[in-house]
Coordinates of C-alpha atoms in Angstrom, one line a residue:
X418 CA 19.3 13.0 -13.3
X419 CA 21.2 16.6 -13.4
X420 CA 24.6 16.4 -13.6
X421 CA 25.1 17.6 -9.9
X422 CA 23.4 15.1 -8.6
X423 CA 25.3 11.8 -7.3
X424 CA 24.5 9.0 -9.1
X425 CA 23.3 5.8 -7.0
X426 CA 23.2 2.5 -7.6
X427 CA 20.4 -0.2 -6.3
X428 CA 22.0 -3.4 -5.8
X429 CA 19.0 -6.8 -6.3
X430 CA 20.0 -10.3 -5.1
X431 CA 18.9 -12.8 -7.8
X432 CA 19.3 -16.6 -7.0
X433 CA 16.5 -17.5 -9.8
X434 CA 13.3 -16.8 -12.0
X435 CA 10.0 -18.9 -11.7
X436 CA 7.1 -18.1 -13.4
X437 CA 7.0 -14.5 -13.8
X438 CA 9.2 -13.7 -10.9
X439 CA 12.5 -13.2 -10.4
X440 CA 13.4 -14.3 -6.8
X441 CA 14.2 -13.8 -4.0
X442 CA 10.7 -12.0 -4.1
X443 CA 12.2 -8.9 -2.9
X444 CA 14.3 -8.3 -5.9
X445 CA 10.6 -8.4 -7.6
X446 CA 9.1 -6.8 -5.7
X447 CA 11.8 -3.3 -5.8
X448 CA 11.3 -4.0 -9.6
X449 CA 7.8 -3.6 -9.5
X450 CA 8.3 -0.7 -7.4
X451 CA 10.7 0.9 -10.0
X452 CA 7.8 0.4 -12.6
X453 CA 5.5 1.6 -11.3
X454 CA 6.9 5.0 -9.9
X455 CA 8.3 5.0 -13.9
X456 CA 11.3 5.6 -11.9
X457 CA 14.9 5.6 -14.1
X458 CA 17.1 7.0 -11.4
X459 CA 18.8 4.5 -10.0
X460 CA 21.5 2.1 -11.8
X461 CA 20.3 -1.3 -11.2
X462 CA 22.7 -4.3 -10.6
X463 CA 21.4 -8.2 -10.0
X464 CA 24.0 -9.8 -7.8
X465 CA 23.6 -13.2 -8.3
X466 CA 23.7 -16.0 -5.4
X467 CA 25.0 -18.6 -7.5
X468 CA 28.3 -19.2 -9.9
X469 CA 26.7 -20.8 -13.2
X470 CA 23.9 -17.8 -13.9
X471 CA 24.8 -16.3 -17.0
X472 CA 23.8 -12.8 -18.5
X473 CA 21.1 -13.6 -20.7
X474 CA 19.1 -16.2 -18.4
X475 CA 19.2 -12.9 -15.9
X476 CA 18.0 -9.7 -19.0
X477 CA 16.0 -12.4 -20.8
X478 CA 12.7 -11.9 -19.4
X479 CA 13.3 -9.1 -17.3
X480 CA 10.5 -6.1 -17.7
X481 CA 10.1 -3.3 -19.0
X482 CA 12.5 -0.5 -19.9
X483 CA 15.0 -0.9 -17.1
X484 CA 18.6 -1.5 -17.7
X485 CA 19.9 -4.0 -16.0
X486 CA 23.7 -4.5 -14.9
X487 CA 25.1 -8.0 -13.4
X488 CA 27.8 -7.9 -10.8
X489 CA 29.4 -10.0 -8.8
X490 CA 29.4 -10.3 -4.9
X491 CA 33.1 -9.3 -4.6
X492 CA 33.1 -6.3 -6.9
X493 CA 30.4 -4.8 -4.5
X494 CA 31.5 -1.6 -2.6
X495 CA 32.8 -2.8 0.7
X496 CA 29.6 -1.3 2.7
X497 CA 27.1 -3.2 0.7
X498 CA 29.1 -6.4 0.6
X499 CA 28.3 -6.1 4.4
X500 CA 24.6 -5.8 4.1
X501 CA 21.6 -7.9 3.0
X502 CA 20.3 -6.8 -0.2
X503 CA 18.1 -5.1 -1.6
X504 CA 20.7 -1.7 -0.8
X505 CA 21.0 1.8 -2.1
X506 CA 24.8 3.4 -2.2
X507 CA 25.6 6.6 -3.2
X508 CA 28.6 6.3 -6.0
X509 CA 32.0 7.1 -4.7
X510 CA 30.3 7.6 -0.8
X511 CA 30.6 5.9 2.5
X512 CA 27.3 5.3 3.5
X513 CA 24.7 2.9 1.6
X514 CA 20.8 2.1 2.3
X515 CA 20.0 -1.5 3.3
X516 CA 17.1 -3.4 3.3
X517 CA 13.5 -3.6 1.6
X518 CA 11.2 -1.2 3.2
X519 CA 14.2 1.3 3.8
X520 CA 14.9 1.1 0.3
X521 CA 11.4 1.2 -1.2
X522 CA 10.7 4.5 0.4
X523 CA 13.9 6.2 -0.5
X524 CA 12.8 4.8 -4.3
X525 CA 9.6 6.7 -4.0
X526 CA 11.2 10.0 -2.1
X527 CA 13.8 10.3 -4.8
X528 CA 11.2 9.7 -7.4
X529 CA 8.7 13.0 -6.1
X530 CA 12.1 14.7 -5.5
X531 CA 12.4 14.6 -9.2
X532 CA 9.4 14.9 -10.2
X533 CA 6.9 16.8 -7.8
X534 CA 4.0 16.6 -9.7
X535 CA 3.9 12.8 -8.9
X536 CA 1.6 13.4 -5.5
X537 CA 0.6 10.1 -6.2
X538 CA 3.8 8.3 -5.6
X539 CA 4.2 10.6 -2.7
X540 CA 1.1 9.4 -0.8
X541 CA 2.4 5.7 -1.3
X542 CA 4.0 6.6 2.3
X543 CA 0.6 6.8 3.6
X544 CA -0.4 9.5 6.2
X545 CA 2.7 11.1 7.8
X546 CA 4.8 9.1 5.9
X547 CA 4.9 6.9 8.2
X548 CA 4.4 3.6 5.9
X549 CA 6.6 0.7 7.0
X550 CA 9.1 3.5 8.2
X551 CA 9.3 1.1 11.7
X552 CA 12.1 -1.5 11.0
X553 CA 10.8 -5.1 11.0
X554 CA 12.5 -5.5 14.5
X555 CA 9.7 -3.5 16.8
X556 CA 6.7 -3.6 14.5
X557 CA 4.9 -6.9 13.5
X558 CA 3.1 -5.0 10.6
X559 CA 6.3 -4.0 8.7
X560 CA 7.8 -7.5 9.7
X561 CA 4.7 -9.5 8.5
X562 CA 5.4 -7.0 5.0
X563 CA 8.9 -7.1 4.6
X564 CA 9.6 -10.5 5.8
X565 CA 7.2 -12.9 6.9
X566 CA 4.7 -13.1 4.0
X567 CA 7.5 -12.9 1.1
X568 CA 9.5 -16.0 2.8
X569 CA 5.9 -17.8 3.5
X570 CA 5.2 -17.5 0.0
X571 CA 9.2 -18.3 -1.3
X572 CA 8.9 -21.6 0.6
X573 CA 5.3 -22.6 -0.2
X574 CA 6.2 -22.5 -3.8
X575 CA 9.6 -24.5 -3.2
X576 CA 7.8 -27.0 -0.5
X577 CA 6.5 -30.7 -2.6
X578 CA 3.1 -30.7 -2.9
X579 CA 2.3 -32.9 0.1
X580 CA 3.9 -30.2 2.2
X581 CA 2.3 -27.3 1.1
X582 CA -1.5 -28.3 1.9
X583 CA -1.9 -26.0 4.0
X584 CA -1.9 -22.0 3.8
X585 CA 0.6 -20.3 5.3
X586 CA -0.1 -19.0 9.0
X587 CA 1.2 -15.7 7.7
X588 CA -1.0 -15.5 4.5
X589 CA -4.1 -16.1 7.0
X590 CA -2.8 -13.3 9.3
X591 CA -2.8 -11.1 6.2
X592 CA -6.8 -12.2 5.6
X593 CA -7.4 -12.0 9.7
X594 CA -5.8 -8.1 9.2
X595 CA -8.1 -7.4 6.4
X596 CA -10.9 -8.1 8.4
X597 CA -10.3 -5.6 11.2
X598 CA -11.9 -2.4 11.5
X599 CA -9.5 0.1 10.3
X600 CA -9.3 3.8 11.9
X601 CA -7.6 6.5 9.6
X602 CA -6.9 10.1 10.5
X603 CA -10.2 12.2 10.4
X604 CA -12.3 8.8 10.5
X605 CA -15.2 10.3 12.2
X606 CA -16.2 12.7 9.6
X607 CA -15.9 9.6 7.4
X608 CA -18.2 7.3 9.6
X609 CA -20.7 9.9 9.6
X610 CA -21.1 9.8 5.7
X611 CA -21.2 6.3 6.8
X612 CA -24.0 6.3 9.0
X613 CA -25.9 8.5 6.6
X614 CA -25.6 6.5 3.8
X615 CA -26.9 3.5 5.7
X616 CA -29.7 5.6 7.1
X617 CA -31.0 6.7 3.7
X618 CA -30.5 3.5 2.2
X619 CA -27.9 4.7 -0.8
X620 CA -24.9 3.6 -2.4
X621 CA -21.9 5.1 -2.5
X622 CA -21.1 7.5 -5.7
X623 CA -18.8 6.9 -8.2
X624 CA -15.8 8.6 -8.2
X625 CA -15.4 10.9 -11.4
X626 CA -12.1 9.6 -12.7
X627 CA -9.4 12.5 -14.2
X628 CA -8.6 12.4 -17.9
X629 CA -5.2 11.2 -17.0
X630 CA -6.6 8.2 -14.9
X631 CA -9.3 7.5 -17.6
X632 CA -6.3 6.9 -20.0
X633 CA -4.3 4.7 -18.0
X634 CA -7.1 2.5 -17.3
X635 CA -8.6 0.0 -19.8
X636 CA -12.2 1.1 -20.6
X637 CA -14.7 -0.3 -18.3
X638 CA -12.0 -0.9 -15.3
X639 CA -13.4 0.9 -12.6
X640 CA -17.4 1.6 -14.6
X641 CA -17.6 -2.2 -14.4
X642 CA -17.2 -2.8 -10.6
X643 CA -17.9 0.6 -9.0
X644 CA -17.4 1.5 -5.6
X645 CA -20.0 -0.3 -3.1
X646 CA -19.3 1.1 -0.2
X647 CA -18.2 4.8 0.9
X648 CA -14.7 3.4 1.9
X649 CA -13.9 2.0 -1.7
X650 CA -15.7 5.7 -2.8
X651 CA -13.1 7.6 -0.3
X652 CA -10.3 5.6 -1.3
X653 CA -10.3 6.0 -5.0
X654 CA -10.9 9.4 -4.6
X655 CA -7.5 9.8 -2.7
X656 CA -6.0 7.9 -5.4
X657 CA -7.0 10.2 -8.4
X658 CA -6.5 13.1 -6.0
X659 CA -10.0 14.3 -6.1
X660 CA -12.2 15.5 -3.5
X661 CA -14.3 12.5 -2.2
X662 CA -18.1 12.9 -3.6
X663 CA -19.9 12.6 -0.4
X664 CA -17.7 15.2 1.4
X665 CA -19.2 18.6 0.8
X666 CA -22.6 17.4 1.9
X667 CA -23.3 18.4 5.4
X668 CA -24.9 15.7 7.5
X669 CA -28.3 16.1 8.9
X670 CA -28.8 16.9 12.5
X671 CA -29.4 13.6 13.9
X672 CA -26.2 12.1 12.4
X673 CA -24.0 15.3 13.7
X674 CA -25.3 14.6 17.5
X675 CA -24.6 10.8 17.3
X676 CA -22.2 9.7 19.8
X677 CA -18.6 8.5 18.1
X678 CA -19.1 5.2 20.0
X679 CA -22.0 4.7 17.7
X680 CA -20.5 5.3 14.6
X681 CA -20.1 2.4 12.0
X682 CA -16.4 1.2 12.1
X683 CA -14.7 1.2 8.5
X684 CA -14.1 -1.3 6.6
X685 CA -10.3 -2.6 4.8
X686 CA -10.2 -1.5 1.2
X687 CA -6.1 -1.7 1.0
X688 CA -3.9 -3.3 3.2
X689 CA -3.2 -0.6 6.0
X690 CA -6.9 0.5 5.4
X691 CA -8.4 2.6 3.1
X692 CA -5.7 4.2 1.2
X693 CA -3.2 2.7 -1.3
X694 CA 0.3 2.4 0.3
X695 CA 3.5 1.1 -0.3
X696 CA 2.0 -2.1 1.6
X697 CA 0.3 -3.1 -1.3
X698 CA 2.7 -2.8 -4.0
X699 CA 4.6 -5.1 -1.7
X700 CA 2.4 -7.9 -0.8
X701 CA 1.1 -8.0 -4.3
X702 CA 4.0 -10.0 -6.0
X703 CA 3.9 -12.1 -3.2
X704 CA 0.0 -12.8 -2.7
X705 CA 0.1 -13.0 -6.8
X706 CA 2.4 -16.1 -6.9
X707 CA 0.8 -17.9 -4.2
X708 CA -2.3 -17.2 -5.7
X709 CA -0.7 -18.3 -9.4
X710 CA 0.4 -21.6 -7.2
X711 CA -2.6 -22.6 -5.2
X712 CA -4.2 -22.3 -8.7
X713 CA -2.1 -24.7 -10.5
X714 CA -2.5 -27.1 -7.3
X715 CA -6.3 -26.9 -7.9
X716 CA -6.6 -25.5 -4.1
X717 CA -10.1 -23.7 -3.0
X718 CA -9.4 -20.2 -2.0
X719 CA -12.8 -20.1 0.1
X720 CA -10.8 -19.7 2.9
X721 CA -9.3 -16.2 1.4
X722 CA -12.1 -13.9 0.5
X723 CA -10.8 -10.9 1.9
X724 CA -7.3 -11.6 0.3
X725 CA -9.3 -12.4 -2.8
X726 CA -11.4 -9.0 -2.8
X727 CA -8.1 -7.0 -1.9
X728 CA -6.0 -8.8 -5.1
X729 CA -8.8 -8.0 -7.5
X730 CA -9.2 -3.8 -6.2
X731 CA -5.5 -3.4 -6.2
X732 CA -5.7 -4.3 -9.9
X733 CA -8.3 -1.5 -10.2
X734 CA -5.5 1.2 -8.8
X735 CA -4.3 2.9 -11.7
X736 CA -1.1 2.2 -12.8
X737 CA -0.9 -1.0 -11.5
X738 CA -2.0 -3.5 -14.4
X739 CA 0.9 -1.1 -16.4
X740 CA 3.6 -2.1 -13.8
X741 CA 2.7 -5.5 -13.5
X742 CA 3.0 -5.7 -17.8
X743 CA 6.3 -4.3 -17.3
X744 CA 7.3 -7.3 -14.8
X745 CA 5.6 -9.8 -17.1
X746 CA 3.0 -10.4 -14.6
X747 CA -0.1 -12.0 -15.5
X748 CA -2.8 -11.2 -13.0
X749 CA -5.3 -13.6 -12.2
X750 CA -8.9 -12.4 -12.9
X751 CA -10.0 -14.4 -9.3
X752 CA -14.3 -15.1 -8.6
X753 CA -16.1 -13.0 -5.9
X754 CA -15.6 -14.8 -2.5
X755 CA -18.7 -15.4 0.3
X756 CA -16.6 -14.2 3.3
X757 CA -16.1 -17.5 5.9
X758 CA -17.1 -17.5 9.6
X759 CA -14.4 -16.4 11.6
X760 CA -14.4 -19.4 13.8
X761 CA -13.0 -21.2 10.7
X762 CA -10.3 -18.7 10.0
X763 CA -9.1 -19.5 13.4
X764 CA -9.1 -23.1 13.4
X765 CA -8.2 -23.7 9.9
X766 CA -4.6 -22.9 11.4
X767 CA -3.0 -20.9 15.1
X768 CA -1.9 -17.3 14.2
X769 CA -0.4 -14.9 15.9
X770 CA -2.1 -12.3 17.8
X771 CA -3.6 -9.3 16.5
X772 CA -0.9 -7.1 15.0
X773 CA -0.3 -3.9 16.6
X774 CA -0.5 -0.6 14.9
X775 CA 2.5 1.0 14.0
X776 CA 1.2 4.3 12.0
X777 CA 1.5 7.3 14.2
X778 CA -2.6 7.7 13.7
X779 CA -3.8 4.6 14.8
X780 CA -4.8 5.6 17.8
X781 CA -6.0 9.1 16.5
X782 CA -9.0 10.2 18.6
X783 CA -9.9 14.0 17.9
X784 CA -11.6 16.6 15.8
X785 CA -14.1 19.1 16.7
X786 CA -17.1 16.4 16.9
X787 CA -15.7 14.1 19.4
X788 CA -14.3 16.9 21.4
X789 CA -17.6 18.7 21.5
X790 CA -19.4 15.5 22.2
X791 CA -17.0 14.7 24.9
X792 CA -17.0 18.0 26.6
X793 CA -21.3 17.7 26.2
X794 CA -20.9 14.9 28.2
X795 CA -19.6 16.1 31.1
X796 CA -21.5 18.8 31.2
X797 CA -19.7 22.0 29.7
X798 CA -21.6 24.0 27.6
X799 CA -19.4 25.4 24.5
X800 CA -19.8 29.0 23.3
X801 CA -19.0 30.2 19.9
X802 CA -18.4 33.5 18.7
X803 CA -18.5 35.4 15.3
X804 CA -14.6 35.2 13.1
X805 CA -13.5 39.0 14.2
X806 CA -12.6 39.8 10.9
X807 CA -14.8 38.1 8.9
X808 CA -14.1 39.6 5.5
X809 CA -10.3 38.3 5.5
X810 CA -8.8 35.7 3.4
X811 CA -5.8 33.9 2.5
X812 CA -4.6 33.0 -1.1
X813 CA -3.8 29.7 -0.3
X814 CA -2.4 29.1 -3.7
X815 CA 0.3 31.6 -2.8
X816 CA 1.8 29.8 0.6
X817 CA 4.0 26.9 0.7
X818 CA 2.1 23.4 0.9
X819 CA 2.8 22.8 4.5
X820 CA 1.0 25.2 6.1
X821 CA -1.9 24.8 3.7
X822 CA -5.3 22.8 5.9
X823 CA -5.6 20.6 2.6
X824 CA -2.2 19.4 2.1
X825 CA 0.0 20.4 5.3
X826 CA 0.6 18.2 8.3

């Protein structure tokens, strides 16, 4: 950090480590953050719950490169001591950032602040970013995040094994959200590819990976299960910030004039959809130690495909089987899952109803084919006429990012 720059400190409850976690799971869950954005710009204190943990059961097996500071509840600055932890404070300020989803996106703002190259950190705040930014008090989705699943999963591994039979009603609402149809900004251009594809029969390409992602990933990662589907095609091409294969192909004629009700819906690659979000990177500590524990108990996970499918492609992300050797996680290489009926889903166990969207795009209905074949519809002809100037054009390269059509809002 430059010298002008206020140093802050990130302040981690720790009451204990299990396995290859340190709980509670949100103190694990920052620290995989931390790895994986590479991110050394924060001072990092554990404040521990109890009065007998001593310094080197805390640093023993802690990952990675981070240094880590213990401190006591009472030497806290006064703001934090009045907040829950995880929390953010500015040295020698009044003001401090409190809880987990507040704090894990100021961890990944700071972290493109200092180094704007990372884009790919950046889009960890999905589109808008918008990702969790609803507190956990009006939306379900950041709730079901932030709270819900990591406390499911904290009790399910503390519970005696005849009281933790069952799964969790909040880890089966995660596999229930999986399984919905997901609608992302620009969808419609997307479901067309879809439609295509299924028309002529193909499979989806193979992303070309970068050299820089080629080297992060052990050989064979992503050549060994490849794409299946244009949504896992789409999606990794966002991730290596690369323009998706399928997208400079024009669609034929028939798919163009098809009706956006009779477009295939998309399917759930990541957790929010089809991109890769902070979402993931914090249900994957979670989902990984009930998985770890359910294994050790001998339970079937035939009830979990989705979960299942979504545990193994997160691994694929790059820079996510890095972090997780940082944290001294040991992912579980988990079988391909036969998805169940949904009828079982529902009676294996009462969840709550569906989960509202809380991105500002959920509901995003628009671009020039729907509006064309809306305004068709009712019976207005459109009329297009020739650019009048024709031979103009912009240097992109040399106007800020925001007003740019390929990166701008």
């Amino acid at each position: 950090m430059k010298d002008n720059v206020a140093e802050e400190h990130l302040y981690l409850a720790f009451s204990h480590q299990y396995r290859d976690s340190i709980f509670p799971l949100h103190t694990s869950i920052s620290l995989f953050l931390l790895s994986y954005c590479d991110c050394k710009l924060f001072k990092v204190f554990l404040v521990p719950t109890g009065e007998d943990v001593g310094d080197q059961c805390v640093t023993k097996n802690l990952a990675g490169d981070l240094e880590v500071h213990l401190i006591s509840r009472c030497q806290l600055p006064v703001v934090v001591q009045s907040c829950s932890l995880p929390a953010v404070f500015v040295k020698d300020d009044k003001f401090c950032r409190a809880g987990l989803s507040v704090v894990l996106r100021h961890i990944i703002q700071k972290t493109f602040e200092a180094d704007p190259s990372k884009k790919d950190v950046l889009e960890l705040l999905g589109f808008k970013k918008t990702c969790l930014k609803a507190c956990a008090e009006v939306s379900q989705w950041t709730r079901l995040c932030e709270i819900s699943i990591p406390l499911a999963v904290e009790r399910f591994l503390t519970a005696s094994p005849e009281h933790c039979q069952a799964i969790p009603p909040d880890i089966l609402l995660f596999e229930r959200k999986l399984g919905e149809p997901v609608r992302v900004h620009n969808d419609d251009k997307i479901r067309r590819q879809k439609l295509q594809q299924q028309k002529a029969g193909a499979k989806a390409a193979v992303p070309v990976l970068g050299e820089e992602a080629t080297e992060e990933l052990k050989p064979g990662d992503i050549h060994e299960h490849p794409p299946s589907s244009l949504e896992l095609s789409v999606a990794f091409s966002k991730l290596l910030a690369q323009e998706a294969p399928d997208a400079i192909n024009r669609e034929a004629p028939h798919i163009r004039k098809t009706k956006t009700s009779d477009l295939p819906l998309l399917d759930h690659v990541f957790a929010e959809g089809l991109y890769f979000t902070v979402a993931d990177l914090v249900l994957l500590p979670c989902i990984h130690q009930f998985l770890v524990s359910s294994k050790k108990q001998g339970k079937n996970l035939v009830d979990l495909p989705l979960i299942s499918s979504w545990y193994r492609r997160v691994q694929e992300v790059p820079g996510v089987k890095k972090a997780a050797g940082k944290c001294n996680m040991e992912l579980l290489q988990l079988p391909e899952l036969v998805s169940a009926p949904e009828e079982q889903l529902q009676n294996s166990v009462s969840v709550p109803d569906q989960l509202e969207e809380d991105n500002e795009d959920s509901h995003f209905i628009g671009g020039p084919r729907p509006t064309m074949t809306k305004l068709m519809e009712n019976g207005i002809e459109a009329k297009f006429s020739p650019h009048p100037c024709p031979s103009w054009t912009l240097d992109w390269t040399s106007l800020p990012s925001a007003v740019s059509p390929g990166e701008g809002e």
